[in-house]
């Protein structure tokens, strides 16, 4: 009797596992959209409860769709696909850029030695006599020629973009925005629900990073300092050191 009970439990467990696998496989094949807070018609929208009349072509199929397109830029499906690809690529670069702007400047305040930690000044070191040392160490990257740097960047970026668009050693026929396979060595996108959530997190953080980079540019022009130095100055005296105070400097004077 115990053998029969064990056998029935094993069979039931196998059935459950098979059912879960079938559901996962079906979701992947059908490309079904998870319905929840961030997808589908009941997703969060840009004006909350006042966003009743959203465009019909923004159905909540893609991550980051809040139903906002007052200019109708996404009305054409082909144009929408291009803009979506451009946005995600720029968002990823902005996240890397924002980290690269803040981290060296922060580390320099902790005793880490840099030739120049402020992001908009760091590149000028390549024109100095000793050249530009990555992370302040000549053992890593010792750049002395702007022409050589430009040539290497053009070749590397050209190859990467060529592989992304046309396929290459990392895989053929991959998705232009979410290629997966060799580009996902940790298997973060194996589970459809987890993948859908990660896409939302990526685009939300990416959009914030793009706005952050715009803020870094404006701060550099107005203050001549890096973002971390501006943050410390604002926290030390927020009533005096703020955006309004710097905006007054550009007021026309009679």
Short mmCIF file of C-alpha atoms in Angstrom, two decimals, residues 46-254:
data_model
loop_
_atom_site.label_atom_id
_atom_site.label_comp_id
_atom_site.label_asym_id
_atom_site.label_seq_id
_atom_site.Cartn_x
_atom_site.Cartn_y
_atom_site.Cartn_z
CA UNK A 46 0.09 58.40 -16.88
CA UNK A 47 -2.83 60.33 -15.37
CA UNK A 48 -4.11 57.59 -13.12
CA UNK A 49 -7.92 57.50 -12.96
CA UNK A 50 -8.13 60.47 -15.37
CA UNK A 51 -6.52 58.51 -18.22
CA UNK A 52 -9.70 56.95 -19.55
CA UNK A 53 -9.29 57.83 -23.23
CA UNK A 54 -5.87 56.47 -24.11
CA UNK A 55 -4.90 55.79 -27.74
CA UNK A 56 -6.16 52.44 -29.03
CA UNK A 57 -2.74 51.48 -30.36
CA UNK A 58 -1.26 51.69 -26.85
CA UNK A 59 -2.81 48.50 -25.52
CA UNK A 60 -0.32 47.79 -22.74
CA UNK A 61 1.48 45.07 -24.67
CA UNK A 62 4.94 46.52 -24.12
CA UNK A 63 6.83 47.46 -20.98
CA UNK A 64 6.60 51.10 -20.00
CA UNK A 65 3.36 51.79 -21.88
CA UNK A 66 1.41 54.30 -19.77
CA UNK A 67 -1.01 55.25 -22.54
CA UNK A 68 0.56 58.65 -23.22
CA UNK A 69 1.17 59.75 -26.81
CA UNK A 70 -0.36 63.20 -27.30
CA UNK A 71 1.72 63.79 -30.45
CA UNK A 72 0.71 60.49 -32.04
CA UNK A 73 4.33 59.42 -32.54
CA UNK A 74 3.47 55.74 -32.06
CA UNK A 75 0.37 55.57 -34.25
CA UNK A 76 2.26 53.85 -37.05
CA UNK A 77 3.34 50.33 -35.94
CA UNK A 78 6.64 50.44 -37.83
CA UNK A 79 7.52 53.85 -36.42
CA UNK A 80 6.52 52.70 -32.95
CA UNK A 81 8.82 49.68 -33.24
CA UNK A 82 11.76 51.90 -34.21
CA UNK A 83 11.11 54.42 -31.44
CA UNK A 84 10.79 51.62 -28.90
CA UNK A 85 14.13 50.16 -29.94
CA UNK A 86 15.80 53.58 -29.85
CA UNK A 87 14.38 54.34 -26.41
CA UNK A 88 15.57 51.08 -24.83
CA UNK A 89 19.06 51.39 -26.33
CA UNK A 90 19.40 55.00 -25.16
CA UNK A 91 18.03 54.05 -21.74
CA UNK A 92 20.73 51.40 -21.31
CA UNK A 93 23.47 53.82 -22.32
CA UNK A 94 22.04 56.46 -19.97
CA UNK A 95 22.11 54.05 -17.02
CA UNK A 96 25.75 53.25 -17.70
CA UNK A 97 26.54 56.92 -18.25
CA UNK A 98 24.85 58.09 -15.06
CA UNK A 99 26.79 55.55 -13.05
CA UNK A 100 30.00 56.55 -14.80
CA UNK A 101 29.39 60.22 -14.01
CA UNK A 102 28.71 59.77 -10.31
CA UNK A 103 30.87 56.84 -9.18
CA UNK A 104 34.37 58.22 -9.97
CA UNK A 105 33.53 61.54 -8.35
CA UNK A 106 32.20 59.79 -5.26
CA UNK A 107 35.22 57.48 -5.05
CA UNK A 108 37.56 60.44 -5.28
CA UNK A 109 36.07 61.77 -2.03
CA UNK A 110 36.90 58.49 -0.28
CA UNK A 111 40.60 58.63 -1.05
CA UNK A 112 40.68 56.83 -4.41
CA UNK A 113 43.20 58.51 -6.68
CA UNK A 114 42.01 59.78 -10.06
CA UNK A 115 43.68 62.08 -12.50
CA UNK A 116 40.37 63.87 -12.96
CA UNK A 117 37.18 62.48 -11.46
CA UNK A 118 34.63 64.99 -12.82
CA UNK A 119 32.99 63.42 -15.84
CA UNK A 120 33.10 66.36 -18.26
CA UNK A 121 36.75 67.09 -17.46
CA UNK A 122 38.09 63.54 -17.49
CA UNK A 123 38.39 63.25 -21.27
CA UNK A 124 40.64 66.28 -21.53
CA UNK A 125 43.44 64.33 -19.82
CA UNK A 126 44.19 62.57 -23.09
CA UNK A 127 45.70 65.83 -24.36
CA UNK A 128 48.02 66.11 -21.34
CA UNK A 129 51.66 65.07 -21.52
CA UNK A 130 51.12 61.79 -19.68
CA UNK A 131 47.92 60.87 -21.48
CA UNK A 132 44.78 59.40 -19.91
CA UNK A 133 45.05 56.53 -17.43
CA UNK A 134 41.89 54.55 -16.77
CA UNK A 135 41.07 54.64 -13.03
CA UNK A 136 44.31 56.52 -12.55
CA UNK A 137 46.46 53.46 -13.37
CA UNK A 138 48.70 53.23 -16.41
CA UNK A 139 48.55 49.42 -16.13
CA UNK A 140 44.89 49.38 -17.29
CA UNK A 141 44.29 51.68 -20.25
CA UNK A 142 46.94 54.24 -21.08
CA UNK A 143 45.43 56.41 -23.82
CA UNK A 144 47.59 59.00 -25.51
CA UNK A 145 46.00 59.46 -28.94
CA UNK A 146 42.48 60.77 -29.50
CA UNK A 147 42.63 59.52 -33.10
CA UNK A 148 43.43 55.98 -31.96
CA UNK A 149 40.64 56.07 -29.37
CA UNK A 150 38.15 57.26 -31.98
CA UNK A 151 39.22 54.56 -34.45
CA UNK A 152 38.91 51.79 -31.86
CA UNK A 153 35.49 53.01 -30.76
CA UNK A 154 34.20 53.17 -34.33
CA UNK A 155 35.37 49.63 -35.08
CA UNK A 156 34.10 48.11 -31.82
CA UNK A 157 30.74 49.87 -31.87
CA UNK A 158 30.31 49.13 -35.57
CA UNK A 159 30.87 45.41 -34.98
CA UNK A 160 28.56 45.33 -31.96
CA UNK A 161 25.74 47.13 -33.74
CA UNK A 162 26.27 45.00 -36.84
CA UNK A 163 25.93 41.82 -34.80
CA UNK A 164 22.92 43.19 -32.95
CA UNK A 165 21.05 44.07 -36.15
CA UNK A 166 22.20 41.38 -38.56
CA UNK A 167 23.21 38.52 -36.28
CA UNK A 168 26.68 37.13 -35.78
CA UNK A 169 28.73 34.74 -33.66
CA UNK A 170 26.45 35.33 -30.66
CA UNK A 171 23.35 34.11 -32.50
CA UNK A 172 21.22 34.49 -35.61
CA UNK A 173 17.75 36.01 -35.90
CA UNK A 174 17.76 37.45 -32.39
CA UNK A 175 15.38 40.12 -31.13
CA UNK A 176 16.90 43.57 -31.69
CA UNK A 177 15.96 44.82 -28.23
CA UNK A 178 16.01 41.66 -26.09
CA UNK A 179 18.33 39.22 -27.89
CA UNK A 180 18.73 36.74 -25.03
CA UNK A 181 20.80 33.56 -25.59
CA UNK A 182 24.49 34.53 -25.34
CA UNK A 183 23.47 38.01 -24.19
CA UNK A 184 21.71 36.54 -21.14
CA UNK A 185 24.33 34.24 -19.57
CA UNK A 186 22.58 34.32 -16.18
CA UNK A 187 19.27 33.18 -17.64
CA UNK A 188 17.35 36.13 -16.20
CA UNK A 189 14.78 35.94 -19.00
CA UNK A 190 14.08 32.21 -18.77
CA UNK A 191 10.89 32.72 -16.78
CA UNK A 192 8.31 34.77 -18.77
CA UNK A 193 6.83 36.51 -15.70
CA UNK A 194 10.24 37.47 -14.33
CA UNK A 195 11.31 38.67 -17.76
CA UNK A 196 8.20 40.84 -18.10
CA UNK A 197 8.90 42.43 -14.70
CA UNK A 198 12.57 43.04 -15.52
CA UNK A 199 11.63 44.80 -18.75
CA UNK A 200 9.43 47.21 -16.80
CA UNK A 201 12.20 47.88 -14.27
CA UNK A 202 14.72 48.42 -17.05
CA UNK A 203 12.68 50.99 -18.98
CA UNK A 204 11.59 52.86 -15.84
CA UNK A 205 15.14 53.14 -14.53
CA UNK A 206 16.39 53.92 -18.04
CA UNK A 207 13.97 56.80 -18.48
CA UNK A 208 15.01 58.18 -15.10
CA UNK A 209 18.67 57.85 -16.12
CA UNK A 210 18.06 59.77 -19.36
CA UNK A 211 16.54 62.64 -17.38
CA UNK A 212 19.46 62.38 -14.94
CA UNK A 213 21.97 62.74 -17.77
CA UNK A 214 20.12 65.84 -19.00
CA UNK A 215 20.35 67.21 -15.47
CA UNK A 216 24.08 66.46 -15.35
CA UNK A 217 24.59 68.41 -18.60
CA UNK A 218 22.67 71.43 -17.32
CA UNK A 219 24.45 71.33 -13.95
CA UNK A 220 27.84 71.21 -15.65
CA UNK A 221 26.99 74.28 -17.72
CA UNK A 222 25.51 76.26 -14.82
CA UNK A 223 27.82 75.32 -11.94
CA UNK A 224 30.99 74.03 -13.56
CA UNK A 225 31.00 71.13 -11.09
CA UNK A 226 30.12 67.45 -11.11
CA UNK A 227 26.80 66.01 -9.93
CA UNK A 228 28.16 64.65 -6.65
CA UNK A 229 29.71 68.00 -5.70
CA UNK A 230 26.41 69.70 -6.55
CA UNK A 231 24.55 67.22 -4.36
CA UNK A 232 26.82 67.86 -1.37
CA UNK A 233 26.55 71.62 -1.82
CA UNK A 234 22.75 71.44 -2.00
CA UNK A 235 22.47 69.21 1.05
CA UNK A 236 24.73 71.58 3.02
CA UNK A 237 22.52 74.60 2.29
CA UNK A 238 19.39 73.66 0.32
CA UNK A 239 17.74 77.06 0.76
CA UNK A 240 20.59 78.83 -1.03
CA UNK A 241 22.14 76.23 -3.34
CA UNK A 242 19.33 75.10 -5.62
CA UNK A 243 18.15 75.26 -9.21
CA UNK A 244 16.23 78.51 -8.68
CA UNK A 245 19.33 80.30 -7.42
CA UNK A 246 21.29 79.37 -10.54
CA UNK A 247 18.35 80.16 -12.81
CA UNK A 248 18.39 83.75 -11.56
CA UNK A 249 21.91 84.19 -12.94
CA UNK A 250 20.51 83.96 -16.46
CA UNK A 251 17.86 86.64 -15.93
CA UNK A 252 18.27 89.48 -18.48
CA UNK A 253 19.61 92.64 -16.91
CA UNK A 254 18.48 96.09 -18.14
#
